[in-house]
């Protein structure tokens, strides 16, 4: 895997369906939003290891930009919350097909009190369609 253009590319081209792999990979997203976070081997649970340094460069670039924003600490908790939702949904979306919908439903039930009110079927249908698409 060389010169991917985005984290989604890395996920979609993966041969893995290991939740721990995707959780570790998506730590890059959370680290990118945390200016002083240390980078880790985001690929530690997968065979594909070489991205030419792309992901670490991306994380560090994001961190450098955020360090220069004078009021970043005000919005950081909100961005972390949204990124955490995204990262968890990505983990649940990239598991074995038969595990996707149950995992996504369980995630929604756990977090439904934190997200805008919807009819009970709307998020499940949306998440199900996402799971089928990917």
CSV table of N, CA, C and O in Angstrom, one decimal:
chain,number,residue,atom,x,y,z
A,1,UNK,N,0.9,-1.2,0.0
A,1,UNK,CA,0.0,0.0,0.0
A,1,UNK,C,0.9,1.2,0.0
A,1,UNK,O,1.6,1.5,1.0
A,2,UNK,N,0.9,2.0,-1.1
A,2,UNK,CA,1.8,3.1,-1.2
A,2,UNK,C,0.9,4.4,-1.6
A,2,UNK,O,0.1,4.3,-2.4
A,3,UNK,N,1.3,5.5,-1.0
A,3,UNK,CA,0.7,6.8,-1.3
A,3,UNK,C,-0.9,6.8,-1.3
A,3,UNK,O,-1.5,7.3,-2.3
A,4,UNK,N,-1.5,6.3,-0.3
A,4,UNK,CA,-3.0,6.4,-0.3
A,4,UNK,C,-3.3,7.9,-0.1
A,4,UNK,O,-2.6,8.6,0.4
A,5,UNK,N,-4.5,8.3,-0.6
A,5,UNK,CA,-4.9,9.7,-0.5
A,5,UNK,C,-5.7,10.0,0.7
A,5,UNK,O,-5.9,11.2,0.9
A,6,UNK,N,-6.2,9.0,1.4
A,6,UNK,CA,-7.0,9.3,2.6
A,6,UNK,C,-7.2,8.1,3.4
A,6,UNK,O,-7.0,7.0,3.0
A,7,UNK,N,-7.6,8.3,4.7
A,7,UNK,CA,-7.8,7.2,5.6
A,7,UNK,C,-8.9,6.3,5.1
A,7,UNK,O,-8.7,5.1,5.2
A,8,UNK,N,-9.9,6.8,4.4
A,8,UNK,CA,-11.0,5.9,3.9
A,8,UNK,C,-10.4,5.0,2.8
A,8,UNK,O,-10.7,3.8,2.8
A,9,UNK,N,-9.4,5.4,2.0
A,9,UNK,CA,-8.8,4.6,1.0
A,9,UNK,C,-8.1,3.4,1.7
A,9,UNK,O,-8.2,2.3,1.3
A,10,UNK,N,-7.4,3.7,2.8
A,10,UNK,CA,-6.7,2.7,3.6
A,10,UNK,C,-7.7,1.6,4.1
A,10,UNK,O,-7.4,0.4,4.0
A,11,UNK,N,-8.8,2.1,4.6
A,11,UNK,CA,-9.8,1.2,5.1
A,11,UNK,C,-10.5,0.3,4.0
A,11,UNK,O,-10.6,-0.9,4.1
A,12,UNK,N,-10.9,1.0,2.9
A,12,UNK,CA,-11.6,0.3,1.9
A,12,UNK,C,-10.7,-0.7,1.1
A,12,UNK,O,-11.2,-1.6,0.5
A,13,UNK,N,-9.4,-0.5,1.1
A,13,UNK,CA,-8.5,-1.4,0.4
A,13,UNK,C,-8.0,-2.5,1.3
A,13,UNK,O,-7.2,-3.3,0.9
A,14,UNK,N,-8.4,-2.5,2.6
A,14,UNK,CA,-7.9,-3.4,3.5
A,14,UNK,C,-8.4,-4.8,3.3
A,14,UNK,O,-9.5,-5.1,2.9
A,15,UNK,N,-7.5,-5.8,3.7
A,15,UNK,CA,-7.9,-7.2,3.7
A,15,UNK,C,-8.4,-7.6,5.0
A,15,UNK,O,-8.9,-8.7,5.2
A,16,UNK,N,-8.3,-6.7,6.0
A,16,UNK,CA,-8.7,-7.0,7.4
A,16,UNK,C,-10.2,-6.8,7.6
A,16,UNK,O,-10.8,-6.0,7.0
A,17,UNK,N,-10.7,-7.6,8.5
A,17,UNK,CA,-12.0,-7.4,9.1
A,17,UNK,C,-12.0,-7.4,10.6
A,17,UNK,O,-13.0,-7.7,11.2
A,18,UNK,N,-10.8,-7.2,11.1
A,18,UNK,CA,-10.6,-7.2,12.6
A,18,UNK,C,-10.9,-5.9,13.2
A,18,UNK,O,-10.3,-4.8,12.9
A,19,UNK,N,-11.9,-5.9,14.1
A,19,UNK,CA,-12.2,-4.6,14.8
A,19,UNK,C,-11.1,-3.9,15.4
A,19,UNK,O,-11.0,-2.7,15.4
A,20,UNK,N,-10.2,-4.7,16.1
A,20,UNK,CA,-9.0,-4.1,16.7
A,20,UNK,C,-8.1,-3.3,15.7
A,20,UNK,O,-7.6,-2.3,16.0
A,21,UNK,N,-8.0,-3.9,14.6
A,21,UNK,CA,-7.2,-3.3,13.5
A,21,UNK,C,-7.8,-1.9,13.1
A,21,UNK,O,-7.1,-0.9,13.1
A,22,UNK,N,-9.1,-1.9,12.9
A,22,UNK,CA,-9.7,-0.6,12.5
A,22,UNK,C,-9.8,0.4,13.6
A,22,UNK,O,-9.6,1.6,13.4
A,23,UNK,N,-9.9,-0.1,14.8
A,23,UNK,CA,-9.8,0.8,16.0
A,23,UNK,C,-8.5,1.5,16.1
A,23,UNK,O,-8.3,2.7,16.3
A,24,UNK,N,-7.4,0.7,15.9
A,24,UNK,CA,-6.0,1.2,16.0
A,24,UNK,C,-5.8,2.1,14.8
A,24,UNK,O,-5.2,3.2,15.0
A,25,UNK,N,-6.2,1.8,13.6
A,25,UNK,CA,-6.0,2.6,12.4
A,25,UNK,C,-6.7,4.0,12.6
A,25,UNK,O,-6.1,5.0,12.3
A,26,UNK,N,-7.9,3.9,13.2
A,26,UNK,CA,-8.6,5.2,13.4
A,26,UNK,C,-8.2,6.0,14.6
A,26,UNK,O,-8.6,7.2,14.7
A,27,UNK,N,-7.2,5.5,15.3
A,27,UNK,CA,-6.6,6.3,16.3
A,27,UNK,C,-5.9,7.5,15.7
A,27,UNK,O,-5.7,8.6,16.3
A,28,UNK,N,-5.5,7.3,14.4
A,28,UNK,CA,-4.9,8.4,13.7
A,28,UNK,C,-5.8,9.6,13.6
A,28,UNK,O,-5.3,10.8,13.7
A,29,UNK,N,-7.0,9.4,13.4
A,29,UNK,CA,-8.0,10.5,13.4
A,29,UNK,C,-8.0,11.3,14.7
A,29,UNK,O,-8.0,12.5,14.7
A,30,UNK,N,-8.1,10.5,15.8
A,30,UNK,CA,-8.1,11.2,17.1
A,30,UNK,C,-6.8,11.8,17.4
A,30,UNK,O,-6.8,12.9,18.0
A,31,UNK,N,-5.7,11.2,17.0
A,31,UNK,CA,-4.4,11.8,17.3
A,31,UNK,C,-4.2,13.1,16.4
A,31,UNK,O,-3.6,14.0,16.9
A,32,UNK,N,-4.8,13.1,15.2
A,32,UNK,CA,-4.7,14.3,14.4
A,32,UNK,C,-5.4,15.5,15.0
A,32,UNK,O,-5.0,16.6,14.8
A,33,UNK,N,-6.4,15.2,15.8
A,33,UNK,CA,-7.1,16.3,16.5
A,33,UNK,C,-6.5,16.6,17.9
A,33,UNK,O,-7.1,17.5,18.6
A,34,UNK,N,-5.5,16.0,18.2
A,34,UNK,CA,-4.8,16.2,19.5
A,34,UNK,C,-3.4,16.6,19.3
A,34,UNK,O,-2.5,15.8,19.1
A,35,UNK,N,-3.1,17.9,19.3
A,35,UNK,CA,-1.8,18.5,18.9
A,35,UNK,C,-0.6,17.8,19.5
A,35,UNK,O,0.4,17.8,18.9
A,36,UNK,N,-0.6,17.4,20.8
A,36,UNK,CA,0.6,16.8,21.4
A,36,UNK,C,0.5,15.3,21.5
A,36,UNK,O,1.4,14.7,22.1
A,37,UNK,N,-0.4,14.6,20.8
A,37,UNK,CA,-0.5,13.2,20.9
A,37,UNK,C,0.7,12.6,20.1
A,37,UNK,O,1.1,13.0,19.1
A,38,UNK,N,1.2,11.5,20.7
A,38,UNK,CA,2.3,10.8,20.0
A,38,UNK,C,1.7,9.8,19.0
A,38,UNK,O,0.8,9.1,19.3
A,39,UNK,N,2.3,9.8,17.8
A,39,UNK,CA,1.9,8.8,16.8
A,39,UNK,C,2.3,7.4,17.2
A,39,UNK,O,3.3,7.2,18.0
A,40,UNK,N,1.6,6.4,16.8
A,40,UNK,CA,1.8,5.0,17.1
A,40,UNK,C,1.9,4.3,15.7
A,40,UNK,O,1.7,4.9,14.7
A,41,UNK,N,2.1,3.0,15.8
A,41,UNK,CA,2.1,2.2,14.5
A,41,UNK,C,0.6,1.9,14.3
A,41,UNK,O,0.0,1.0,14.9
A,42,UNK,N,-0.1,2.7,13.5
A,42,UNK,CA,-1.5,2.6,13.2
A,42,UNK,C,-1.8,1.3,12.5
A,42,UNK,O,-3.0,0.9,12.4
A,43,UNK,N,-0.8,0.7,11.9
A,43,UNK,CA,-1.0,-0.5,11.1
A,43,UNK,C,-0.6,-1.8,11.9
A,43,UNK,O,-0.4,-2.9,11.3
A,44,UNK,N,-0.4,-1.7,13.2
A,44,UNK,CA,0.1,-2.8,13.9
A,44,UNK,C,-0.6,-4.2,13.8
A,44,UNK,O,-0.1,-5.2,14.1
A,45,UNK,N,-1.9,-4.1,13.5
A,45,UNK,CA,-2.7,-5.3,13.5
A,45,UNK,C,-3.1,-5.8,12.0
A,45,UNK,O,-4.0,-6.5,11.8
A,46,UNK,N,-2.3,-5.3,11.1
A,46,UNK,CA,-2.6,-5.7,9.7
A,46,UNK,C,-1.3,-6.1,9.0
A,46,UNK,O,-0.2,-5.7,9.4
A,47,UNK,N,-1.5,-6.8,7.9
A,47,UNK,CA,-0.3,-7.2,7.1
A,47,UNK,C,0.3,-6.0,6.4
A,47,UNK,O,1.5,-5.9,6.3
A,48,UNK,N,-0.5,-5.2,5.8
A,48,UNK,CA,0.0,-4.0,5.0
A,48,UNK,C,0.5,-3.0,6.0
A,48,UNK,O,-0.2,-2.5,6.8
A,49,UNK,N,1.8,-2.8,5.9
A,49,UNK,CA,2.5,-1.9,6.9
A,49,UNK,C,3.0,-0.6,6.2
A,49,UNK,O,3.1,0.4,6.9
A,50,UNK,N,3.4,-0.7,5.0
A,50,UNK,CA,4.1,0.4,4.4
A,50,UNK,C,3.2,1.4,3.6
A,50,UNK,O,2.7,1.0,2.5
A,51,UNK,N,3.0,2.5,4.1
A,51,UNK,CA,2.2,3.6,3.3
A,51,UNK,C,3.2,4.7,2.9
A,51,UNK,O,2.7,5.8,2.6
A,52,UNK,N,4.4,4.5,3.0
A,52,UNK,CA,5.4,5.5,2.6
A,52,UNK,C,5.4,6.7,3.6
A,52,UNK,O,5.9,7.8,3.3
A,53,UNK,N,5.0,6.5,4.8
A,53,UNK,CA,5.0,7.5,5.9
A,53,UNK,C,3.8,8.4,5.8
A,53,UNK,O,3.7,9.4,6.5
A,54,UNK,N,2.8,8.1,4.9
A,54,UNK,CA,1.7,9.0,4.6
A,54,UNK,C,0.9,9.3,5.9
A,54,UNK,O,0.6,10.5,6.2
A,55,UNK,N,0.4,8.3,6.6
A,55,UNK,CA,-0.5,8.5,7.7
A,55,UNK,C,0.1,9.3,8.8
A,55,UNK,O,-0.5,10.2,9.3
A,56,UNK,N,1.3,9.0,9.2
A,56,UNK,CA,2.0,9.8,10.2
A,56,UNK,C,2.2,11.2,9.8
A,56,UNK,O,2.0,12.2,10.6
A,57,UNK,N,2.6,11.4,8.5
A,57,UNK,CA,2.7,12.8,8.0
A,57,UNK,C,1.4,13.6,8.1
A,57,UNK,O,1.3,14.7,8.4
A,58,UNK,N,0.3,12.9,7.7
A,58,UNK,CA,-1.0,13.5,7.8
A,58,UNK,C,-1.4,13.9,9.2
A,58,UNK,O,-1.8,15.0,9.4
A,59,UNK,N,-1.2,13.0,10.1
A,59,UNK,CA,-1.5,13.3,11.6
A,59,UNK,C,-0.7,14.5,12.0
A,59,UNK,O,-1.2,15.4,12.6
A,60,UNK,N,0.6,14.5,11.8
A,60,UNK,CA,1.5,15.6,12.2
A,60,UNK,C,1.1,16.9,11.6
A,60,UNK,O,1.2,17.9,12.2
A,61,UNK,N,0.8,16.8,10.3
A,61,UNK,CA,0.4,18.1,9.6
A,61,UNK,C,-0.9,18.7,10.3
A,61,UNK,O,-1.0,19.9,10.5
A,62,UNK,N,-1.9,17.8,10.5
A,62,UNK,CA,-3.1,18.3,11.2
A,62,UNK,C,-2.7,18.8,12.6
A,62,UNK,O,-3.2,19.9,13.0
A,63,UNK,N,-1.9,18.2,13.3
A,63,UNK,CA,-1.5,18.6,14.7
A,63,UNK,C,-0.8,20.0,14.6
A,63,UNK,O,-1.1,20.9,15.4
A,64,UNK,N,0.1,20.1,13.6
A,64,UNK,CA,0.8,21.4,13.5
A,64,UNK,C,-0.2,22.6,13.2
A,64,UNK,O,0.0,23.7,13.7
A,65,UNK,N,-1.2,22.3,12.3
A,65,UNK,CA,-2.1,23.4,12.0
A,65,UNK,C,-3.0,23.7,13.2
A,65,UNK,O,-3.2,24.9,13.5
A,66,UNK,N,-3.4,22.7,13.9
A,66,UNK,CA,-4.3,22.9,15.1
A,66,UNK,C,-3.5,23.7,16.2
A,66,UNK,O,-4.1,24.5,17.0
A,67,UNK,N,-2.2,23.4,16.3
A,67,UNK,CA,-1.4,24.1,17.4
A,67,UNK,C,-1.4,25.6,17.1
A,67,UNK,O,-1.3,26.4,18.1
A,68,UNK,N,-1.6,26.0,15.9
A,68,UNK,CA,-1.6,27.5,15.6
A,68,UNK,C,-2.9,28.2,15.7
A,68,UNK,O,-3.0,29.4,15.6
A,69,UNK,N,-4.0,27.4,16.0
A,69,UNK,CA,-5.3,28.0,16.1
A,69,UNK,C,-5.4,28.4,17.6
A,69,UNK,O,-5.4,27.6,18.5
A,70,UNK,N,-5.6,29.7,17.8
A,70,UNK,CA,-5.6,30.3,19.2
A,70,UNK,C,-6.8,29.7,20.1
A,70,UNK,O,-6.6,29.6,21.3
A,71,UNK,N,-7.9,29.4,19.5
A,71,UNK,CA,-9.0,29.0,20.3
A,71,UNK,C,-9.4,27.5,20.1
A,71,UNK,O,-10.5,27.1,20.4
A,72,UNK,N,-8.4,26.8,19.6
A,72,UNK,CA,-8.7,25.4,19.3
A,72,UNK,C,-9.3,24.6,20.5
A,72,UNK,O,-10.2,23.8,20.4
A,73,UNK,N,-8.7,24.9,21.7
A,73,UNK,CA,-9.2,24.2,22.9
A,73,UNK,C,-10.7,24.3,23.2
A,73,UNK,O,-11.3,23.5,23.9
A,74,UNK,N,-11.3,25.4,22.6
A,74,UNK,CA,-12.7,25.6,22.9
A,74,UNK,C,-13.5,24.6,22.0
A,74,UNK,O,-14.5,24.0,22.5
A,75,UNK,N,-13.1,24.3,20.8
A,75,UNK,CA,-13.9,23.4,20.0
A,75,UNK,C,-13.4,22.0,20.0
A,75,UNK,O,-14.1,21.0,19.6
A,76,UNK,N,-12.2,21.8,20.6
A,76,UNK,CA,-11.6,20.4,20.6
A,76,UNK,C,-12.5,19.3,21.2
A,76,UNK,O,-12.6,18.3,20.5
A,77,UNK,N,-13.1,19.6,22.3
A,77,UNK,CA,-13.9,18.5,22.9
A,77,UNK,C,-15.1,18.1,21.9
A,77,UNK,O,-15.4,16.9,21.8
A,78,UNK,N,-15.6,19.0,21.2
A,78,UNK,CA,-16.7,18.8,20.3
A,78,UNK,C,-16.2,18.0,19.1
A,78,UNK,O,-16.9,17.0,18.6
A,79,UNK,N,-15.0,18.4,18.6
A,79,UNK,CA,-14.5,17.6,17.4
A,79,UNK,C,-14.1,16.2,17.8
A,79,UNK,O,-14.3,15.3,17.1
A,80,UNK,N,-13.6,16.1,19.1
A,80,UNK,CA,-13.2,14.7,19.5
A,80,UNK,C,-14.5,13.8,19.7
A,80,UNK,O,-14.4,12.7,19.3
A,81,UNK,N,-15.5,14.4,20.1
A,81,UNK,CA,-16.8,13.6,20.2
A,81,UNK,C,-17.2,13.2,18.9
A,81,UNK,O,-17.6,12.0,18.7
A,82,UNK,N,-17.3,14.1,17.9
A,82,UNK,CA,-17.7,13.7,16.5
A,82,UNK,C,-16.7,12.7,15.9
A,82,UNK,O,-17.1,11.7,15.3
A,83,UNK,N,-15.4,12.9,16.1
A,83,UNK,CA,-14.4,12.0,15.6
A,83,UNK,C,-14.6,10.6,16.2
A,83,UNK,O,-14.4,9.6,15.5
A,84,UNK,N,-14.9,10.6,17.5
A,84,UNK,CA,-15.1,9.3,18.2
A,84,UNK,C,-16.3,8.6,17.6
A,84,UNK,O,-16.2,7.4,17.3
A,85,UNK,N,-17.4,9.3,17.3
A,85,UNK,CA,-18.5,8.6,16.6
A,85,UNK,C,-18.1,8.1,15.3
A,85,UNK,O,-18.4,6.9,15.0
A,86,UNK,N,-17.4,8.9,14.5
A,86,UNK,CA,-17.0,8.4,13.2
A,86,UNK,C,-16.1,7.2,13.3
A,86,UNK,O,-16.3,6.2,12.6
A,87,UNK,N,-15.1,7.3,14.2
A,87,UNK,CA,-14.1,6.1,14.3
A,87,UNK,C,-14.9,4.9,14.7
A,87,UNK,O,-14.6,3.8,14.2
A,88,UNK,N,-15.7,5.0,15.7
A,88,UNK,CA,-16.5,3.8,16.1
A,88,UNK,C,-17.4,3.2,15.0
A,88,UNK,O,-17.4,2.0,14.8
A,89,UNK,N,-18.0,4.1,14.3
A,89,UNK,CA,-18.9,3.6,13.2
A,89,UNK,C,-18.0,2.9,12.1
A,89,UNK,O,-18.4,1.9,11.5
A,90,UNK,N,-16.8,3.5,11.9
A,90,UNK,CA,-15.9,2.8,10.9
A,90,UNK,C,-15.5,1.4,11.4
A,90,UNK,O,-15.4,0.5,10.6
A,91,UNK,N,-15.2,1.3,12.6
A,91,UNK,CA,-14.9,0.0,13.2
A,91,UNK,C,-16.0,-1.0,13.0
A,91,UNK,O,-15.8,-2.1,12.5
A,92,UNK,N,-17.2,-0.6,13.3
A,92,UNK,CA,-18.4,-1.5,13.2
A,92,UNK,C,-18.7,-1.8,11.7
A,92,UNK,O,-19.3,-2.8,11.4
A,93,UNK,N,-18.4,-0.8,10.8
A,93,UNK,CA,-18.8,-1.0,9.4
A,93,UNK,C,-17.9,-2.0,8.7
A,93,UNK,O,-18.2,-2.6,7.7
A,94,UNK,N,-16.6,-2.1,9.1
A,94,UNK,CA,-15.6,-2.9,8.4
A,94,UNK,C,-15.4,-4.3,9.0
A,94,UNK,O,-14.5,-4.9,8.6
A,95,UNK,N,-16.3,-4.7,9.8
A,95,UNK,CA,-16.2,-6.1,10.3
A,95,UNK,C,-16.9,-7.1,9.4
A,95,UNK,O,-17.4,-6.6,8.3
A,96,UNK,N,-16.9,-8.3,9.7
A,96,UNK,CA,-17.5,-9.3,8.9
A,96,UNK,C,-19.0,-8.9,8.6
A,96,UNK,O,-19.7,-8.4,9.5
A,97,UNK,N,-19.5,-9.2,7.4
A,97,UNK,CA,-20.8,-8.7,7.0
A,97,UNK,C,-21.9,-9.1,8.0
A,97,UNK,O,-22.7,-8.3,8.3
A,98,UNK,N,-21.8,-10.3,8.5
A,98,UNK,CA,-22.9,-10.8,9.4
A,98,UNK,C,-22.8,-10.1,10.7
A,98,UNK,O,-23.8,-10.2,11.5
A,99,UNK,N,-21.7,-9.5,11.1
A,99,UNK,CA,-21.6,-8.8,12.3
A,99,UNK,C,-22.0,-7.3,12.3
A,99,UNK,O,-22.3,-6.6,13.3
A,100,UNK,N,-22.0,-6.7,11.1
A,100,UNK,CA,-22.2,-5.3,10.9
A,100,UNK,C,-23.5,-4.7,11.5
A,100,UNK,O,-23.4,-3.8,12.3
A,101,UNK,N,-24.6,-5.2,11.0
A,101,UNK,CA,-25.9,-4.6,11.5
A,101,UNK,C,-26.1,-4.8,13.0
A,101,UNK,O,-26.4,-3.8,13.7
A,102,UNK,N,-25.8,-6.0,13.6
A,102,UNK,CA,-26.0,-6.1,15.0
A,102,UNK,C,-25.0,-5.1,15.8
A,102,UNK,O,-25.4,-4.5,16.8
A,103,UNK,N,-23.8,-5.0,15.3
A,103,UNK,CA,-22.9,-4.0,16.0
A,103,UNK,C,-23.3,-2.6,15.8
A,103,UNK,O,-23.3,-1.8,16.8
A,104,UNK,N,-23.8,-2.2,14.6
A,104,UNK,CA,-24.2,-0.8,14.4
A,104,UNK,C,-25.5,-0.5,15.2
A,104,UNK,O,-25.6,0.5,15.8
A,105,UNK,N,-26.4,-1.5,15.3
A,105,UNK,CA,-27.6,-1.3,16.1
A,105,UNK,C,-27.2,-1.1,17.6
A,105,UNK,O,-27.7,-0.3,18.3
A,106,UNK,N,-26.3,-2.0,18.1
A,106,UNK,CA,-25.9,-1.9,19.5
A,106,UNK,C,-25.2,-0.6,19.8
A,106,UNK,O,-25.5,0.1,20.8
A,107,UNK,N,-24.4,-0.1,18.8
A,107,UNK,CA,-23.7,1.2,19.0
A,107,UNK,C,-24.8,2.3,19.1
A,107,UNK,O,-24.7,3.2,19.9
A,108,UNK,N,-25.7,2.2,18.2
A,108,UNK,CA,-26.8,3.3,18.2
A,108,UNK,C,-27.5,3.3,19.5
A,108,UNK,O,-27.8,4.3,20.1
A,109,UNK,N,-27.9,2.1,20.0
A,109,UNK,CA,-28.7,2.1,21.2
A,109,UNK,C,-27.9,2.6,22.4
A,109,UNK,O,-28.4,3.3,23.3
A,110,UNK,N,-26.6,2.4,22.4
A,110,UNK,CA,-25.7,2.9,23.5
A,110,UNK,C,-25.6,4.4,23.4
A,110,UNK,O,-25.5,5.1,24.4
A,111,UNK,N,-25.7,5.0,22.2
A,111,UNK,CA,-25.4,6.4,22.0
A,111,UNK,C,-26.6,7.3,21.7
A,111,UNK,O,-26.5,8.5,21.5
A,112,UNK,N,-27.8,6.7,21.6
A,112,UNK,CA,-29.0,7.4,21.0
A,112,UNK,C,-29.3,8.6,21.9
A,112,UNK,O,-29.8,9.6,21.4
A,113,UNK,N,-29.0,8.6,23.2
A,113,UNK,CA,-29.4,9.7,24.0
A,113,UNK,C,-28.5,10.9,23.8
A,113,UNK,O,-28.8,12.0,24.2
A,114,UNK,N,-27.4,10.7,23.0
A,114,UNK,CA,-26.5,11.8,22.8
A,114,UNK,C,-26.7,12.5,21.4
A,114,UNK,O,-26.1,13.5,21.1
A,115,UNK,N,-27.5,11.8,20.5
A,115,UNK,CA,-27.6,12.3,19.2
A,115,UNK,C,-29.0,12.9,19.0
A,115,UNK,O,-29.9,12.5,19.7
A,116,UNK,N,-29.3,13.7,17.9
A,116,UNK,CA,-30.6,14.3,17.7
A,116,UNK,C,-31.7,13.2,17.6
A,116,UNK,O,-31.4,12.1,17.1
A,117,UNK,N,-32.9,13.6,18.1
A,117,UNK,CA,-34.0,12.6,18.1
A,117,UNK,C,-34.3,12.3,16.7
A,117,UNK,O,-34.4,13.1,15.8
A,118,UNK,N,-34.6,11.0,16.5
A,118,UNK,CA,-35.0,10.5,15.2
A,118,UNK,C,-36.1,9.4,15.4
A,118,UNK,O,-36.2,8.9,16.5
A,119,UNK,N,-36.8,9.1,14.4
A,119,UNK,CA,-37.7,7.9,14.5
A,119,UNK,C,-36.8,6.7,14.7
A,119,UNK,O,-35.7,6.7,14.2
A,120,UNK,N,-37.3,5.7,15.4
A,120,UNK,CA,-36.4,4.6,15.8
A,120,UNK,C,-35.8,3.9,14.7
A,120,UNK,O,-34.7,3.4,14.7
A,121,UNK,N,-36.5,3.9,13.5
A,121,UNK,CA,-35.9,3.1,12.4
A,121,UNK,C,-34.9,3.9,11.5
A,121,UNK,O,-34.2,3.3,10.8
A,122,UNK,N,-35.0,5.2,11.6
A,122,UNK,CA,-34.2,6.0,10.7
A,122,UNK,C,-32.7,5.7,10.8
A,122,UNK,O,-32.0,5.5,9.8
A,123,UNK,N,-32.1,5.8,12.0
A,123,UNK,CA,-30.6,5.5,12.1
A,123,UNK,C,-30.3,4.1,11.7
A,123,UNK,O,-29.3,3.8,11.1
A,124,UNK,N,-31.2,3.2,12.1
A,124,UNK,CA,-30.9,1.8,11.8
A,124,UNK,C,-30.9,1.5,10.3
A,124,UNK,O,-30.0,0.9,9.8
A,125,UNK,N,-31.9,2.1,9.6
A,125,UNK,CA,-31.9,2.0,8.2
A,125,UNK,C,-30.7,2.6,7.5
A,125,UNK,O,-30.0,2.0,6.7
A,126,UNK,N,-30.3,3.8,8.0
A,126,UNK,CA,-29.1,4.4,7.4
A,126,UNK,C,-27.9,3.6,7.7
A,126,UNK,O,-27.1,3.4,6.8
A,127,UNK,N,-27.7,3.2,8.9
A,127,UNK,CA,-26.5,2.4,9.2
A,127,UNK,C,-26.5,1.1,8.5
A,127,UNK,O,-25.5,0.6,8.0
A,128,UNK,N,-27.7,0.5,8.3
A,128,UNK,CA,-27.8,-0.8,7.6
A,128,UNK,C,-27.3,-0.6,6.1
A,128,UNK,O,-26.6,-1.3,5.6
A,129,UNK,N,-27.8,0.5,5.5
A,129,UNK,CA,-27.5,0.8,4.1
A,129,UNK,C,-26.0,1.0,4.0
A,129,UNK,O,-25.3,0.6,3.1
A,130,UNK,N,-25.4,1.8,5.0
A,130,UNK,CA,-24.0,2.0,5.0
A,130,UNK,C,-23.2,0.7,5.1
A,130,UNK,O,-22.2,0.4,4.4
A,131,UNK,N,-23.7,-0.2,5.9
A,131,UNK,CA,-23.0,-1.5,6.1
A,131,UNK,C,-23.1,-2.3,4.8
A,131,UNK,O,-22.1,-3.0,4.5
A,132,UNK,N,-24.2,-2.3,4.1
A,132,UNK,CA,-24.3,-3.0,2.9
A,132,UNK,C,-23.4,-2.4,1.8
A,132,UNK,O,-22.8,-3.2,1.0
A,133,UNK,N,-23.4,-1.1,1.8
A,133,UNK,CA,-22.6,-0.4,0.8
A,133,UNK,C,-21.1,-0.8,0.9
A,133,UNK,O,-20.4,-0.9,-0.1
A,134,UNK,N,-20.6,-0.9,2.1
A,134,UNK,CA,-19.2,-1.1,2.3
A,134,UNK,C,-19.0,-2.5,2.8
A,134,UNK,O,-18.0,-2.9,3.2
